[in-house]
């Protein structure tokens, strides 16, 4: 992943640990050692056994050059990448089955910013569920409609999609087990 400015061993290991932290504490913003956190997340999650969709030509080329790109459509890929508001519907992504909910897609959004729920320009989100003591609020730089579609995609727990939001060097997670309310 050197083409993306990432050390394929050390940076992906640090990113994996950050993703574990973000996923186990939904809504907490964590840092990764990369200029584009979404690149680090995809470089960490994607291997030759995972189907992927991304609109990012540089990322697609880097993954293909390593034999790690098994391209698929956004509705059938295991890992789906969005830059800003996607032109596909997250509700159409694979949500797994009741027997194998882990087959649901992981959606990685590159967003403008992450911050507090009341920050201007961010859409406020309130989370509840595993890993959240009571409720947790934070702000995401995507339109409210996209987060409402994500909430609907996650409404059939244990089925659903896992979502990561990446802004600059920071990442936050909303796993499928979280209850999501747009503020």
C-alpha positions as a printed Julia matrix, in Angstrom:
183×3 Matrix{Float64}:
   0.0     0.0    0.0
   3.03    2.2   -0.34
   1.31    3.76  -3.38
  -1.13    5.27  -0.89
   1.63    6.41   1.46
   0.9     3.59   3.91
   3.3     1.04   5.36
   1.57   -2.27   4.6
   2.51   -3.76   7.96
   2.83   -1.06  10.58
   0.19    1.4    9.36
  -2.44   -1.26   8.74
  -1.77   -2.79  12.15
  -2.25    0.61  13.83
  -5.35    1.25  11.75
  -6.78   -2.15  12.7
  -6.32   -1.34  16.38
  -7.98    2.07  15.88
 -10.9     0.39  14.07
 -11.3    -2.09  16.95
 -11.4     0.85  19.37
 -13.88    2.82  17.23
 -16.14   -0.2   16.7
 -16.17   -1.23  20.35
 -17.06    2.35  21.38
 -19.5     3.53  18.7
 -19.5     7.27  18.1
 -16.04    7.87  19.58
 -13.68    9.53  17.15
 -10.24    7.9   16.92
  -7.1     8.84  14.99
  -5.21    6.8   12.42
  -1.73    7.55  11.08
  -2.77    8.52   7.55
  -3.65   11.7    5.7
  -6.76   10.03   4.29
  -8.23    7.79   6.95
 -10.6     6.15   4.46
  -7.58    4.92   2.46
  -6.06    3.46   5.63
  -9.36    1.77   6.53
  -9.76    0.18   3.1
  -6.08   -0.84   2.96
  -6.62   -2.58   6.3
  -9.94   -4.29   5.54
  -9.5    -5.34   1.91
  -7.66   -8.49   0.9
  -7.98  -11.01  -1.92
 -10.98  -12.7   -0.23
 -13.11   -9.53   0.02
 -15.13   -7.93  -2.76
 -14.83   -4.15  -2.93
 -16.44   -1.16  -4.57
 -14.8     2.27  -4.59
 -15.13    5.34  -6.8
 -11.54    6.34  -5.88
  -9.36    5.55  -8.91
  -6.09    5.87  -6.95
  -7.3     3.44  -4.31
  -8.66    1.03  -6.92
  -5.32    1.05  -8.76
  -3.31    0.5   -5.56
  -5.48   -2.45  -4.52
  -5.43   -3.94  -8.04
  -1.62   -3.67  -8.25
  -1.38   -5.81  -5.11
  -3.9    -8.37  -6.34
  -6.33   -7.28  -3.62
  -9.1    -5.79  -5.75
 -12.03   -8.08  -6.43
 -14.37   -5.41  -7.76
 -18.13   -5.65  -7.24
 -21.11   -3.33  -7.36
 -22.03   -1.29  -4.27
 -25.04   -3.52  -3.67
 -23.05   -6.77  -3.65
 -19.58   -5.79  -2.36
 -18.32   -6.82   1.08
 -16.59   -3.43   1.53
 -18.22   -0.37  -0.02
 -16.51    3.02  -0.21
 -18.37    6.32  -0.46
 -16.91    9.75  -0.99
 -19.41   12.25   0.35
 -23.02   11.44  -0.49
 -23.03    8.26  -2.59
 -25.04    7.87  -5.79
 -26.18    4.42  -4.59
 -28.52    3.6   -1.7
 -27.0     2.1    1.46
 -30.3     0.27   2.05
 -29.49   -1.79  -1.06
 -26.14   -3.01   0.32
 -25.87   -6.6    1.52
 -27.16   -6.84   5.11
 -26.29  -10.49   5.69
 -28.83  -13.06   6.84
 -30.27  -14.1   10.17
 -28.01  -17.15  10.07
 -24.92  -15.21   8.85
 -25.36  -11.54   9.81
 -21.59  -11.08   9.48
 -22.04  -11.28   5.71
 -23.46   -7.74   5.79
 -21.43   -5.07   4.03
 -19.0    -2.67   5.64
 -19.5     0.86   4.32
 -16.63    3.34   4.6
 -17.68    6.96   4.11
 -15.16    9.74   3.43
 -16.81   12.78   5.02
 -15.91   16.44   5.36
 -15.71   16.44   9.14
 -16.47   14.64  12.41
 -17.19   16.5   15.63
 -19.83   17.4   18.18
 -23.51   16.81  17.47
 -24.23   20.54  17.59
 -21.34   21.67  15.35
 -22.61   23.81  12.45
 -22.46   21.99   9.13
 -22.54   18.54  10.75
 -25.51   16.24  11.11
 -26.08   15.25  14.72
 -26.37   11.57  15.56
 -27.37    9.86  18.79
 -26.31    6.28  19.35
 -27.37    3.66  21.86
 -26.61   -0.04  22.21
 -23.57   -2.23  22.88
 -20.44   -0.23  23.7
 -22.43    2.91  24.56
 -23.1     3.84  28.18
 -26.62    5.27  27.86
 -26.41    7.35  24.69
 -23.6     9.03  22.77
 -23.89   11.98  20.42
 -21.55   13.14  17.71
 -21.65   15.02  14.41
 -20.98   13.69  10.91
 -20.36   15.67   7.73
 -23.01   13.95   5.59
 -26.61   14.96   4.87
 -29.26   13.81   7.35
 -30.96   11.79   4.6
 -27.92    9.53   4.2
 -27.83    8.84   7.94
 -31.58    8.13   7.92
 -31.02    5.58   5.12
 -28.19    4.05   7.18
 -30.51    3.81  10.21
 -33.03    1.98   8.03
 -30.31   -0.37   6.7
 -29.44   -1.22  10.31
 -33.04   -1.63  11.49
 -33.15   -5.42  11.1
 -30.54   -6.39  13.71
 -28.65   -8.74  13.72
 -28.71   -8.03   9.98
 -27.37   -4.69   8.78
 -24.26   -2.87   7.62
 -21.29   -1.69   9.65
 -20.35    1.91   8.89
 -17.13    3.86   9.31
 -16.9     7.61   8.81
 -13.47    8.99   7.95
 -12.47   12.65   7.93
  -8.82   13.52   7.44
  -6.94   11.38   9.98
 -10.0    10.56  12.11
 -12.53    7.72  12.09
 -15.79    6.96  13.91
 -17.85    3.78  13.7
 -21.52    2.94  13.77
 -21.72   -0.86  13.9
 -24.9    -2.67  12.9
 -25.65   -3.37  16.57
 -26.06    0.36  17.3
 -29.4     2.11  17.48
 -29.02    5.25  15.38
 -31.16    8.38  15.62
 -30.58   11.45  13.48
 -30.95   14.63  15.57
